[in-house]
JSON list of C-alpha atoms in Angstrom, two decimals:
[
{"chain": "S", "resi": 1, "resn": "MET", "atom": "CA", "xyz": [101.67, 79.91, 85.23]},
{"chain": "S", "resi": 2, "resn": "ASP", "atom": "CA", "xyz": [102.27, 76.17, 85.36]},
{"chain": "S", "resi": 3, "resn": "PHE", "atom": "CA", "xyz": [99.81, 73.86, 87.12]},
{"chain": "S", "resi": 4, "resn": "VAL", "atom": "CA", "xyz": [101.90, 73.66, 90.29]},
{"chain": "S", "resi": 5, "resn": "ARG", "atom": "CA", "xyz": [101.66, 77.41, 90.91]},
{"chain": "S", "resi": 6, "resn": "ASN", "atom": "CA", "xyz": [98.18, 77.86, 89.44]},
{"chain": "S", "resi": 7, "resn": "ASP", "atom": "CA", "xyz": [95.87, 75.63, 91.47]},
{"chain": "S", "resi": 8, "resn": "TYR", "atom": "CA", "xyz": [92.70, 77.21, 90.12]},
{"chain": "S", "resi": 9, "resn": "ASN", "atom": "CA", "xyz": [93.59, 77.24, 86.41]},
{"chain": "S", "resi": 10, "resn": "GLU", "atom": "CA", "xyz": [92.74, 80.95, 86.33]},
{"chain": "S", "resi": 11, "resn": "ILE", "atom": "CA", "xyz": [94.85, 84.07, 86.89]},
{"chain": "S", "resi": 12, "resn": "CYS", "atom": "CA", "xyz": [92.66, 86.94, 88.14]},
{"chain": "S", "resi": 13, "resn": "VAL", "atom": "CA", "xyz": [91.11, 84.84, 90.92]},
{"chain": "S", "resi": 14, "resn": "TYR", "atom": "CA", "xyz": [94.26, 85.04, 93.05]},
{"chain": "S", "resi": 15, "resn": "CYS", "atom": "CA", "xyz": [93.43, 88.69, 93.80]},
{"chain": "S", "resi": 16, "resn": "HIS", "atom": "CA", "xyz": [89.90, 89.43, 92.57]},
{"chain": "S", "resi": 17, "resn": "THR", "atom": "CA", "xyz": [86.44, 87.90, 92.44]},
{"chain": "S", "resi": 18, "resn": "PRO", "atom": "CA", "xyz": [83.31, 89.12, 90.61]},
{"chain": "S", "resi": 19, "resn": "HIS", "atom": "CA", "xyz": [81.12, 88.14, 93.59]},
{"chain": "S", "resi": 20, "resn": "ALA", "atom": "CA", "xyz": [81.41, 87.66, 97.36]},
{"chain": "S", "resi": 21, "resn": "ALA", "atom": "CA", "xyz": [84.52, 89.84, 97.76]},
{"chain": "S", "resi": 22, "resn": "ASN", "atom": "CA", "xyz": [86.41, 90.25, 101.03]},
{"chain": "S", "resi": 23, "resn": "ALA", "atom": "CA", "xyz": [84.61, 93.10, 102.81]},
{"chain": "S", "resi": 24, "resn": "THR", "atom": "CA", "xyz": [87.25, 93.50, 105.53]},
{"chain": "S", "resi": 25, "resn": "ILE", "atom": "CA", "xyz": [89.45, 95.67, 103.30]},
{"chain": "S", "resi": 26, "resn": "ASN", "atom": "CA", "xyz": [88.75, 98.63, 101.02]},
{"chain": "S", "resi": 27, "resn": "ALA", "atom": "CA", "xyz": [90.13, 97.07, 97.85]},
{"chain": "S", "resi": 28, "resn": "PRO", "atom": "CA", "xyz": [88.41, 96.39, 94.51]},
{"chain": "S", "resi": 29, "resn": "LEU", "atom": "CA", "xyz": [86.56, 93.03, 94.57]},
{"chain": "S", "resi": 30, "resn": "TRP", "atom": "CA", "xyz": [89.32, 91.64, 96.76]},
{"chain": "S", "resi": 31, "resn": "ASN", "atom": "CA", "xyz": [89.47, 87.85, 96.97]},
{"chain": "S", "resi": 32, "resn": "ARG", "atom": "CA", "xyz": [92.48, 87.20, 99.20]},
{"chain": "S", "resi": 33, "resn": "THR", "atom": "CA", "xyz": [92.72, 86.50, 102.91]},
{"chain": "S", "resi": 34, "resn": "ILE", "atom": "CA", "xyz": [93.81, 89.58, 104.87]},
{"chain": "S", "resi": 35, "resn": "ARG", "atom": "CA", "xyz": [95.27, 88.61, 108.24]},
{"chain": "S", "resi": 36, "resn": "ALA", "atom": "CA", "xyz": [95.26, 91.08, 111.15]},
{"chain": "S", "resi": 37, "resn": "THR", "atom": "CA", "xyz": [98.95, 91.94, 111.50]},
{"chain": "S", "resi": 38, "resn": "THR", "atom": "CA", "xyz": [101.02, 94.54, 113.30]},
{"chain": "S", "resi": 39, "resn": "TYR", "atom": "CA", "xyz": [104.06, 95.30, 111.15]},
{"chain": "S", "resi": 40, "resn": "THR", "atom": "CA", "xyz": [107.44, 96.55, 112.35]},
{"chain": "S", "resi": 41, "resn": "LEU", "atom": "CA", "xyz": [107.76, 99.93, 110.66]},
{"chain": "S", "resi": 42, "resn": "TYR", "atom": "CA", "xyz": [110.58, 101.99, 109.22]},
{"chain": "S", "resi": 43, "resn": "ASN", "atom": "CA", "xyz": [111.45, 104.60, 111.83]},
{"chain": "S", "resi": 44, "resn": "GLN", "atom": "CA", "xyz": [114.75, 106.33, 111.19]},
{"chain": "S", "resi": 45, "resn": "GLN", "atom": "CA", "xyz": [115.71, 109.76, 112.50]},
{"chain": "S", "resi": 46, "resn": "THR", "atom": "CA", "xyz": [115.80, 111.15, 108.96]},
{"chain": "S", "resi": 47, "resn": "LEU", "atom": "CA", "xyz": [112.16, 110.30, 108.30]},
{"chain": "S", "resi": 48, "resn": "SER", "atom": "CA", "xyz": [109.98, 113.35, 107.60]},
{"chain": "S", "resi": 49, "resn": "GLY", "atom": "CA", "xyz": [106.38, 112.50, 108.30]},
{"chain": "S", "resi": 50, "resn": "GLU", "atom": "CA", "xyz": [104.35, 110.44, 110.72]},
{"chain": "S", "resi": 51, "resn": "VAL", "atom": "CA", "xyz": [104.32, 106.69, 110.12]},
{"chain": "S", "resi": 52, "resn": "SER", "atom": "CA", "xyz": [101.33, 104.43, 110.75]},
{"chain": "S", "resi": 53, "resn": "GLN", "atom": "CA", "xyz": [100.51, 100.83, 109.94]},
{"chain": "S", "resi": 54, "resn": "PRO", "atom": "CA", "xyz": [100.19, 100.07, 106.19]},
{"chain": "S", "resi": 55, "resn": "GLY", "atom": "CA", "xyz": [96.92, 101.05, 104.54]},
{"chain": "S", "resi": 56, "resn": "PRO", "atom": "CA", "xyz": [94.80, 99.02, 102.11]},
{"chain": "S", "resi": 57, "resn": "ASN", "atom": "CA", "xyz": [97.02, 99.87, 99.14]},
{"chain": "S", "resi": 58, "resn": "SER", "atom": "CA", "xyz": [99.90, 98.16, 100.92]},
{"chain": "S", "resi": 59, "resn": "LEU", "atom": "CA", "xyz": [97.98, 95.39, 102.70]},
{"chain": "S", "resi": 60, "resn": "THR", "atom": "CA", "xyz": [96.81, 93.98, 99.38]},
{"chain": "S", "resi": 61, "resn": "CYS", "atom": "CA", "xyz": [100.43, 93.57, 98.33]},
{"chain": "S", "resi": 62, "resn": "LEU", "atom": "CA", "xyz": [101.52, 92.30, 101.74]},
{"chain": "S", "resi": 63, "resn": "SER", "atom": "CA", "xyz": [98.82, 89.63, 101.66]},
{"chain": "S", "resi": 64, "resn": "CYS", "atom": "CA", "xyz": [101.27, 87.73, 99.47]},
{"chain": "S", "resi": 65, "resn": "HIS", "atom": "CA", "xyz": [104.60, 89.32, 100.28]},
{"chain": "S", "resi": 66, "resn": "ASP", "atom": "CA", "xyz": [104.63, 89.27, 104.08]},
{"chain": "S", "resi": 67, "resn": "GLY", "atom": "CA", "xyz": [104.99, 85.48, 103.95]},
{"chain": "S", "resi": 68, "resn": "GLN", "atom": "CA", "xyz": [102.10, 84.72, 106.31]},
{"chain": "S", "resi": 69, "resn": "THR", "atom": "CA", "xyz": [99.49, 83.59, 103.83]},
{"chain": "S", "resi": 70, "resn": "ALA", "atom": "CA", "xyz": [99.71, 81.19, 100.92]},
{"chain": "S", "resi": 71, "resn": "ILE", "atom": "CA", "xyz": [99.30, 82.43, 97.37]},
{"chain": "S", "resi": 72, "resn": "ASP", "atom": "CA", "xyz": [96.19, 80.28, 96.90]},
{"chain": "S", "resi": 73, "resn": "SER", "atom": "CA", "xyz": [94.44, 81.48, 100.09]},
{"chain": "S", "resi": 74, "resn": "ILE", "atom": "CA", "xyz": [91.35, 83.08, 98.60]},
{"chain": "S", "resi": 75, "resn": "VAL", "atom": "CA", "xyz": [87.80, 83.67, 99.82]},
{"chain": "S", "resi": 76, "resn": "ASN", "atom": "CA", "xyz": [85.83, 82.63, 96.75]},
{"chain": "S", "resi": 77, "resn": "MET", "atom": "CA", "xyz": [87.21, 79.75, 94.67]},
{"chain": "S", "resi": 78, "resn": "PRO", "atom": "CA", "xyz": [86.17, 79.38, 91.03]},
{"chain": "S", "resi": 79, "resn": "GLY", "atom": "CA", "xyz": [82.97, 77.44, 90.47]},
{"chain": "S", "resi": 80, "resn": "SER", "atom": "CA", "xyz": [79.66, 77.15, 92.25]},
{"chain": "S", "resi": 81, "resn": "GLY", "atom": "CA", "xyz": [79.54, 76.69, 96.02]},
{"chain": "S", "resi": 82, "resn": "ARG", "atom": "CA", "xyz": [83.21, 77.41, 96.69]},
{"chain": "S", "resi": 83, "resn": "TYR", "atom": "CA", "xyz": [82.83, 80.50, 98.88]},
{"chain": "S", "resi": 84, "resn": "TRP", "atom": "CA", "xyz": [83.80, 80.55, 102.55]},
{"chain": "S", "resi": 85, "resn": "SER", "atom": "CA", "xyz": [83.40, 83.88, 104.37]},
{"chain": "S", "resi": 86, "resn": "ASN", "atom": "CA", "xyz": [85.71, 82.86, 107.23]},
{"chain": "S", "resi": 87, "resn": "MET", "atom": "CA", "xyz": [88.62, 82.96, 104.76]},
{"chain": "S", "resi": 88, "resn": "ALA", "atom": "CA", "xyz": [88.42, 86.76, 104.76]},
{"chain": "S", "resi": 89, "resn": "ALA", "atom": "CA", "xyz": [90.58, 87.09, 107.87]},
{"chain": "S", "resi": 90, "resn": "SER", "atom": "CA", "xyz": [92.09, 83.66, 108.49]},
{"chain": "S", "resi": 91, "resn": "PRO", "atom": "CA", "xyz": [93.16, 80.84, 106.17]},
{"chain": "S", "resi": 92, "resn": "ASP", "atom": "CA", "xyz": [91.24, 77.59, 106.49]},
{"chain": "S", "resi": 93, "resn": "LYS", "atom": "CA", "xyz": [93.41, 74.70, 105.32]},
{"chain": "S", "resi": 94, "resn": "ALA", "atom": "CA", "xyz": [90.47, 72.30, 105.01]},
{"chain": "S", "resi": 95, "resn": "PHE", "atom": "CA", "xyz": [88.64, 74.74, 102.73]},
{"chain": "S", "resi": 96, "resn": "LEU", "atom": "CA", "xyz": [91.73, 75.30, 100.59]},
{"chain": "S", "resi": 97, "resn": "ASP", "atom": "CA", "xyz": [92.37, 71.56, 100.29]},
{"chain": "S", "resi": 98, "resn": "SER", "atom": "CA", "xyz": [88.80, 71.02, 99.10]},
{"chain": "S", "resi": 99, "resn": "TRP", "atom": "CA", "xyz": [89.78, 72.36, 95.69]},
{"chain": "S", "resi": 100, "resn": "PRO", "atom": "CA", "xyz": [90.50, 69.39, 93.38]},
{"chain": "S", "resi": 101, "resn": "LYS", "atom": "CA", "xyz": [94.22, 69.28, 92.72]},
{"chain": "S", "resi": 102, "resn": "SER", "atom": "CA", "xyz": [94.48, 66.24, 90.51]},
{"chain": "S", "resi": 103, "resn": "ALA", "atom": "CA", "xyz": [96.97, 68.00, 88.24]},
{"chain": "S", "resi": 104, "resn": "ARG", "atom": "CA", "xyz": [99.27, 69.09, 91.05]},
{"chain": "S", "resi": 105, "resn": "ALA", "atom": "CA", "xyz": [102.64, 67.42, 90.84]},
{"chain": "S", "resi": 106, "resn": "ILE", "atom": "CA", "xyz": [103.70, 67.87, 94.45]},
{"chain": "S", "resi": 107, "resn": "ALA", "atom": "CA", "xyz": [103.02, 65.16, 96.99]},
{"chain": "S", "resi": 108, "resn": "ASP", "atom": "CA", "xyz": [101.99, 67.39, 99.91]},
{"chain": "S", "resi": 109, "resn": "ALA", "atom": "CA", "xyz": [99.25, 69.79, 98.87]},
{"chain": "S", "resi": 110, "resn": "SER", "atom": "CA", "xyz": [99.46, 71.56, 102.21]},
{"chain": "S", "resi": 111, "resn": "SER", "atom": "CA", "xyz": [102.80, 73.12, 101.30]},
{"chain": "S", "resi": 112, "resn": "HIS", "atom": "CA", "xyz": [101.02, 75.86, 99.35]},
{"chain": "S", "resi": 113, "resn": "ASN", "atom": "CA", "xyz": [98.84, 76.52, 102.37]},
{"chain": "S", "resi": 114, "resn": "ALA", "atom": "CA", "xyz": [101.79, 77.54, 104.53]},
{"chain": "S", "resi": 115, "resn": "LEU", "atom": "CA", "xyz": [100.92, 80.02, 107.25]},
{"chain": "S", "resi": 116, "resn": "SER", "atom": "CA", "xyz": [104.39, 81.41, 107.88]},
{"chain": "S", "resi": 117, "resn": "LYS", "atom": "CA", "xyz": [107.36, 82.81, 106.02]},
{"chain": "S", "resi": 118, "resn": "THR", "atom": "CA", "xyz": [109.34, 79.72, 107.03]},
{"chain": "S", "resi": 119, "resn": "GLY", "atom": "CA", "xyz": [106.64, 77.54, 105.52]},
{"chain": "S", "resi": 120, "resn": "CYS", "atom": "CA", "xyz": [106.71, 79.38, 102.18]},
{"chain": "S", "resi": 121, "resn": "LEU", "atom": "CA", "xyz": [110.50, 79.36, 102.01]},
{"chain": "S", "resi": 122, "resn": "SER", "atom": "CA", "xyz": [110.74, 75.71, 103.04]},
{"chain": "S", "resi": 123, "resn": "CYS", "atom": "CA", "xyz": [110.23, 75.04, 99.32]},
{"chain": "S", "resi": 124, "resn": "HIS", "atom": "CA", "xyz": [110.84, 78.38, 97.63]},
{"chain": "S", "resi": 125, "resn": "SER", "atom": "CA", "xyz": [114.50, 78.82, 98.58]},
{"chain": "S", "resi": 126, "resn": "PRO", "atom": "CA", "xyz": [117.68, 78.39, 96.56]},
{"chain": "S", "resi": 127, "resn": "GLY", "atom": "CA", "xyz": [119.36, 75.01, 96.45]},
{"chain": "S", "resi": 128, "resn": "LEU", "atom": "CA", "xyz": [116.29, 72.89, 97.11]},
{"chain": "S", "resi": 129, "resn": "GLU", "atom": "CA", "xyz": [115.98, 69.75, 95.04]},
{"chain": "S", "resi": 130, "resn": "ASN", "atom": "CA", "xyz": [112.25, 70.06, 94.41]},
{"chain": "S", "resi": 131, "resn": "GLY", "atom": "CA", "xyz": [112.81, 72.69, 91.74]},
{"chain": "S", "resi": 132, "resn": "ALA", "atom": "CA", "xyz": [110.46, 75.30, 93.23]},
{"chain": "S", "resi": 133, "resn": "PRO", "atom": "CA", "xyz": [111.37, 78.85, 92.13]},
{"chain": "S", "resi": 134, "resn": "ASP", "atom": "CA", "xyz": [113.36, 80.97, 94.58]},
{"chain": "S", "resi": 135, "resn": "PHE", "atom": "CA", "xyz": [110.99, 83.46, 96.23]},
{"chain": "S", "resi": 136, "resn": "THR", "atom": "CA", "xyz": [113.31, 84.71, 98.96]},
{"chain": "S", "resi": 137, "resn": "ALA", "atom": "CA", "xyz": [113.57, 88.18, 97.40]},
{"chain": "S", "resi": 138, "resn": "ALA", "atom": "CA", "xyz": [109.77, 88.47, 97.29]},
{"chain": "S", "resi": 139, "resn": "ALA", "atom": "CA", "xyz": [109.22, 87.27, 100.88]},
{"chain": "S", "resi": 140, "resn": "ILE", "atom": "CA", "xyz": [109.44, 90.65, 102.62]},
{"chain": "S", "resi": 141, "resn": "GLY", "atom": "CA", "xyz": [108.08, 89.40, 105.94]},
{"chain": "S", "resi": 142, "resn": "THR", "atom": "CA", "xyz": [106.38, 91.48, 108.62]},
{"chain": "S", "resi": 143, "resn": "ASP", "atom": "CA", "xyz": [109.48, 93.50, 109.54]},
{"chain": "S", "resi": 144, "resn": "LEU", "atom": "CA", "xyz": [109.37, 96.52, 107.22]},
{"chain": "S", "resi": 145, "resn": "SER", "atom": "CA", "xyz": [112.06, 98.48, 109.04]},
{"chain": "S", "resi": 146, "resn": "ASN", "atom": "CA", "xyz": [114.61, 98.01, 106.24]},
{"chain": "S", "resi": 147, "resn": "ASP", "atom": "CA", "xyz": [112.24, 98.83, 103.36]},
{"chain": "S", "resi": 148, "resn": "HIS", "atom": "CA", "xyz": [111.00, 102.11, 101.92]},
{"chain": "S", "resi": 149, "resn": "PRO", "atom": "CA", "xyz": [108.40, 103.32, 104.44]},
{"chain": "S", "resi": 150, "resn": "VAL", "atom": "CA", "xyz": [104.74, 102.72, 103.74]},
{"chain": "S", "resi": 151, "resn": "GLY", "atom": "CA", "xyz": [101.91, 104.19, 105.76]},
{"chain": "S", "resi": 152, "resn": "VAL", "atom": "CA", "xyz": [103.97, 107.39, 105.98]},
{"chain": "S", "resi": 153, "resn": "LEU", "atom": "CA", "xyz": [102.29, 110.76, 105.48]},
{"chain": "S", "resi": 154, "resn": "LEU", "atom": "CA", "xyz": [103.23, 112.61, 102.31]},
{"chain": "S", "resi": 155, "resn": "PRO", "atom": "CA", "xyz": [105.76, 115.23, 103.50]},
{"chain": "S", "resi": 156, "resn": "SER", "atom": "CA", "xyz": [105.94, 118.85, 102.42]},
{"chain": "S", "resi": 157, "resn": "GLY", "atom": "CA", "xyz": [108.73, 121.37, 102.15]},
{"chain": "S", "resi": 158, "resn": "SER", "atom": "CA", "xyz": [111.63, 122.17, 99.86]},
{"chain": "S", "resi": 159, "resn": "ASP", "atom": "CA", "xyz": [113.02, 118.62, 100.00]},
{"chain": "S", "resi": 160, "resn": "TRP", "atom": "CA", "xyz": [109.94, 117.21, 98.28]},
{"chain": "S", "resi": 161, "resn": "ASN", "atom": "CA", "xyz": [108.11, 117.64, 95.00]},
{"chain": "S", "resi": 162, "resn": "ALA", "atom": "CA", "xyz": [104.38, 118.19, 95.39]},
{"chain": "S", "resi": 163, "resn": "PRO", "atom": "CA", "xyz": [101.93, 116.12, 93.31]},
{"chain": "S", "resi": 164, "resn": "GLY", "atom": "CA", "xyz": [99.53, 118.33, 91.41]},
{"chain": "S", "resi": 165, "resn": "GLY", "atom": "CA", "xyz": [96.78, 115.87, 90.50]},
{"chain": "S", "resi": 166, "resn": "ILE", "atom": "CA", "xyz": [93.87, 114.91, 92.77]},
{"chain": "S", "resi": 167, "resn": "ARG", "atom": "CA", "xyz": [91.30, 112.21, 92.01]},
{"chain": "S", "resi": 168, "resn": "GLY", "atom": "CA", "xyz": [89.02, 111.07, 94.84]},
{"chain": "S", "resi": 169, "resn": "THR", "atom": "CA", "xyz": [91.18, 109.89, 97.72]},
{"chain": "S", "resi": 170, "resn": "MET", "atom": "CA", "xyz": [94.36, 109.95, 95.62]},
{"chain": "S", "resi": 171, "resn": "LYS", "atom": "CA", "xyz": [97.04, 112.53, 94.85]},
{"chain": "S", "resi": 172, "resn": "TYR", "atom": "CA", "xyz": [99.35, 111.89, 91.93]},
{"chain": "S", "resi": 173, "resn": "PHE", "atom": "CA", "xyz": [102.04, 113.38, 89.73]},
{"chain": "S", "resi": 174, "resn": "ASP", "atom": "CA", "xyz": [100.12, 114.19, 86.57]},
{"chain": "S", "resi": 175, "resn": "LYS", "atom": "CA", "xyz": [103.17, 114.16, 84.31]},
{"chain": "S", "resi": 176, "resn": "ASP", "atom": "CA", "xyz": [101.17, 113.79, 81.08]},
{"chain": "S", "resi": 177, "resn": "GLY", "atom": "CA", "xyz": [98.65, 116.51, 82.03]},
{"chain": "S", "resi": 178, "resn": "ASN", "atom": "CA", "xyz": [95.55, 114.44, 81.23]},
{"chain": "S", "resi": 179, "resn": "ASN", "atom": "CA", "xyz": [93.92, 115.07, 84.63]},
{"chain": "S", "resi": 180, "resn": "ARG", "atom": "CA", "xyz": [93.70, 111.42, 85.59]},
{"chain": "S", "resi": 181, "resn": "PRO", "atom": "CA", "xyz": [96.15, 109.00, 87.23]},
{"chain": "S", "resi": 182, "resn": "THR", "atom": "CA", "xyz": [97.76, 106.67, 84.71]},
{"chain": "S", "resi": 183, "resn": "LYS", "atom": "CA", "xyz": [99.71, 103.52, 85.44]},
{"chain": "S", "resi": 184, "resn": "ASP", "atom": "CA", "xyz": [103.11, 105.17, 85.07]},
{"chain": "S", "resi": 185, "resn": "GLU", "atom": "CA", "xyz": [102.45, 108.00, 87.54]},
{"chain": "S", "resi": 186, "resn": "ILE", "atom": "CA", "xyz": [103.45, 107.94, 91.21]},
{"chain": "S", "resi": 187, "resn": "ARG", "atom": "CA", "xyz": [100.48, 108.42, 93.54]},
{"chain": "S", "resi": 188, "resn": "PHE", "atom": "CA", "xyz": [99.54, 108.70, 97.24]},
{"chain": "S", "resi": 189, "resn": "PHE", "atom": "CA", "xyz": [96.49, 107.35, 99.03]},
{"chain": "S", "resi": 190, "resn": "ASP", "atom": "CA", "xyz": [94.25, 108.74, 101.76]},
{"chain": "S", "resi": 191, "resn": "SER", "atom": "CA", "xyz": [92.66, 105.88, 103.71]},
{"chain": "S", "resi": 192, "resn": "GLY", "atom": "CA", "xyz": [91.53, 108.15, 106.56]},
{"chain": "S", "resi": 193, "resn": "GLN", "atom": "CA", "xyz": [94.75, 109.61, 107.97]},
{"chain": "S", "resi": 194, "resn": "GLY", "atom": "CA", "xyz": [95.83, 111.85, 105.10]},
{"chain": "S", "resi": 195, "resn": "TYR", "atom": "CA", "xyz": [97.72, 111.18, 101.89]},
{"chain": "S", "resi": 196, "resn": "GLU", "atom": "CA", "xyz": [100.30, 108.47, 102.50]},
{"chain": "S", "resi": 197, "resn": "VAL", "atom": "CA", "xyz": [102.99, 106.56, 100.65]},
{"chain": "S", "resi": 198, "resn": "GLU", "atom": "CA", "xyz": [101.92, 102.94, 100.12]},
{"chain": "S", "resi": 199, "resn": "CYS", "atom": "CA", "xyz": [103.25, 100.00, 98.11]},
{"chain": "S", "resi": 200, "resn": "ALA", "atom": "CA", "xyz": [100.99, 100.94, 95.21]},
{"chain": "S", "resi": 201, "resn": "SER", "atom": "CA", "xyz": [102.49, 104.44, 95.16]},
{"chain": "S", "resi": 202, "resn": "CYS", "atom": "CA", "xyz": [105.50, 103.08, 93.27]},
{"chain": "S", "resi": 203, "resn": "HIS", "atom": "CA", "xyz": [104.33, 99.65, 92.09]},
{"chain": "S", "resi": 204, "resn": "ASP", "atom": "CA", "xyz": [101.48, 98.60, 89.82]},
{"chain": "S", "resi": 205, "resn": "PRO", "atom": "CA", "xyz": [100.59, 94.91, 90.34]},
{"chain": "S", "resi": 206, "resn": "HIS", "atom": "CA", "xyz": [99.40, 94.63, 86.73]},
{"chain": "S", "resi": 207, "resn": "GLY", "atom": "CA", "xyz": [102.61, 96.02, 85.27]},
{"chain": "S", "resi": 208, "resn": "VAL", "atom": "CA", "xyz": [103.34, 99.22, 83.38]},
{"chain": "S", "resi": 209, "resn": "PRO", "atom": "CA", "xyz": [103.89, 99.06, 79.60]},
{"chain": "S", "resi": 210, "resn": "GLY", "atom": "CA", "xyz": [107.09, 100.63, 78.37]},
{"chain": "S", "resi": 211, "resn": "THR", "atom": "CA", "xyz": [108.26, 101.92, 75.01]},
{"chain": "S", "resi": 212, "resn": "GLY", "atom": "CA", "xyz": [108.21, 99.04, 72.56]},
{"chain": "S", "resi": 213, "resn": "GLY", "atom": "CA", "xyz": [107.01, 96.41, 75.02]},
{"chain": "S", "resi": 214, "resn": "ALA", "atom": "CA", "xyz": [106.45, 95.35, 78.59]},
{"chain": "S", "resi": 215, "resn": "PHE", "atom": "CA", "xyz": [108.12, 97.46, 81.23]},
{"chain": "S", "resi": 216, "resn": "ILE", "atom": "CA", "xyz": [110.37, 95.41, 83.48]},
{"chain": "S", "resi": 217, "resn": "PRO", "atom": "CA", "xyz": [111.08, 94.56, 86.53]},
{"chain": "S", "resi": 218, "resn": "THR", "atom": "CA", "xyz": [109.30, 94.57, 89.89]},
{"chain": "S", "resi": 219, "resn": "PHE", "atom": "CA", "xyz": [106.22, 96.34, 88.50]},
{"chain": "S", "resi": 220, "resn": "LEU", "atom": "CA", "xyz": [107.62, 99.83, 89.10]},
{"chain": "S", "resi": 221, "resn": "ARG", "atom": "CA", "xyz": [105.53, 102.72, 87.80]},
{"chain": "S", "resi": 222, "resn": "VAL", "atom": "CA", "xyz": [108.67, 104.69, 86.88]},
{"chain": "S", "resi": 223, "resn": "THR", "atom": "CA", "xyz": [112.05, 103.28, 85.95]},
{"chain": "S", "resi": 224, "resn": "ALA", "atom": "CA", "xyz": [114.80, 103.28, 88.54]},
{"chain": "S", "resi": 225, "resn": "ASP", "atom": "CA", "xyz": [117.36, 104.18, 85.85]},
{"chain": "S", "resi": 226, "resn": "SER", "atom": "CA", "xyz": [119.25, 107.32, 86.90]},
{"chain": "S", "resi": 227, "resn": "SER", "atom": "CA", "xyz": [117.09, 107.34, 90.06]},
{"chain": "S", "resi": 228, "resn": "GLN", "atom": "CA", "xyz": [114.09, 108.63, 88.10]},
{"chain": "S", "resi": 229, "resn": "ILE", "atom": "CA", "xyz": [111.55, 107.01, 90.43]},
{"chain": "S", "resi": 230, "resn": "CYS", "atom": "CA", "xyz": [113.27, 108.47, 93.52]},
{"chain": "S", "resi": 231, "resn": "LEU", "atom": "CA", "xyz": [113.54, 111.95, 92.01]},
{"chain": "S", "resi": 232, "resn": "THR", "atom": "CA", "xyz": [109.83, 112.01, 91.26]},
{"chain": "S", "resi": 233, "resn": "CYS", "atom": "CA", "xyz": [109.29, 112.77, 94.95]},
{"chain": "S", "resi": 234, "resn": "HIS", "atom": "CA", "xyz": [112.70, 113.61, 96.41]},
{"chain": "S", "resi": 235, "resn": "VAL", "atom": "CA", "xyz": [114.51, 116.86, 95.59]},
{"chain": "S", "resi": 236, "resn": "LYS", "atom": "CA", "xyz": [118.24, 116.13, 95.47]}
]
């Protein structure tokens, strides 16, 4: 990433930290702010299965994609003495601005500390003269009613394929038969209410390698070509 988008001159730090992780969410060494949010859920008559608020395997994704919290809003900045526990649940602009940004090319450093979807898209929208990349497609917001449901219990019955693999609190489609979940296998997560569909069921934030190179786009675990990802779960 260029220096405008990468304040900290590192890459892993935007999600993870080796020490002083965010303890408010059950996610591996999580370094991002997780705001308490009630999301508007998908709730159509055709839905089979109870829907609840997104679990940890969706909230980690939504910590960037719901447009409430800046990309650089992390709990433990790189370097000594740059940890602030209050960042776990609420962004602190003063703390974020304490990071030296001498290389940043934008005049107003607070623009990356936006606390709302409008704030993020005030720069990252098409047609703006500042040249910021268009993030409108990635800004899902807090209204999830027009997106594939997350926090929905894994349904059963003849309309659904059943995952055969189980590992800890995860069920997965063990398509390669190696008895462990691999990056290109759809999975479901039990965070206390039963196995549920979450963002990470279909997406891997680190990407999934494909034949002959990197698998494109949107970090899907299974290609959408010929509806393959849909037909992993749905019987049609």
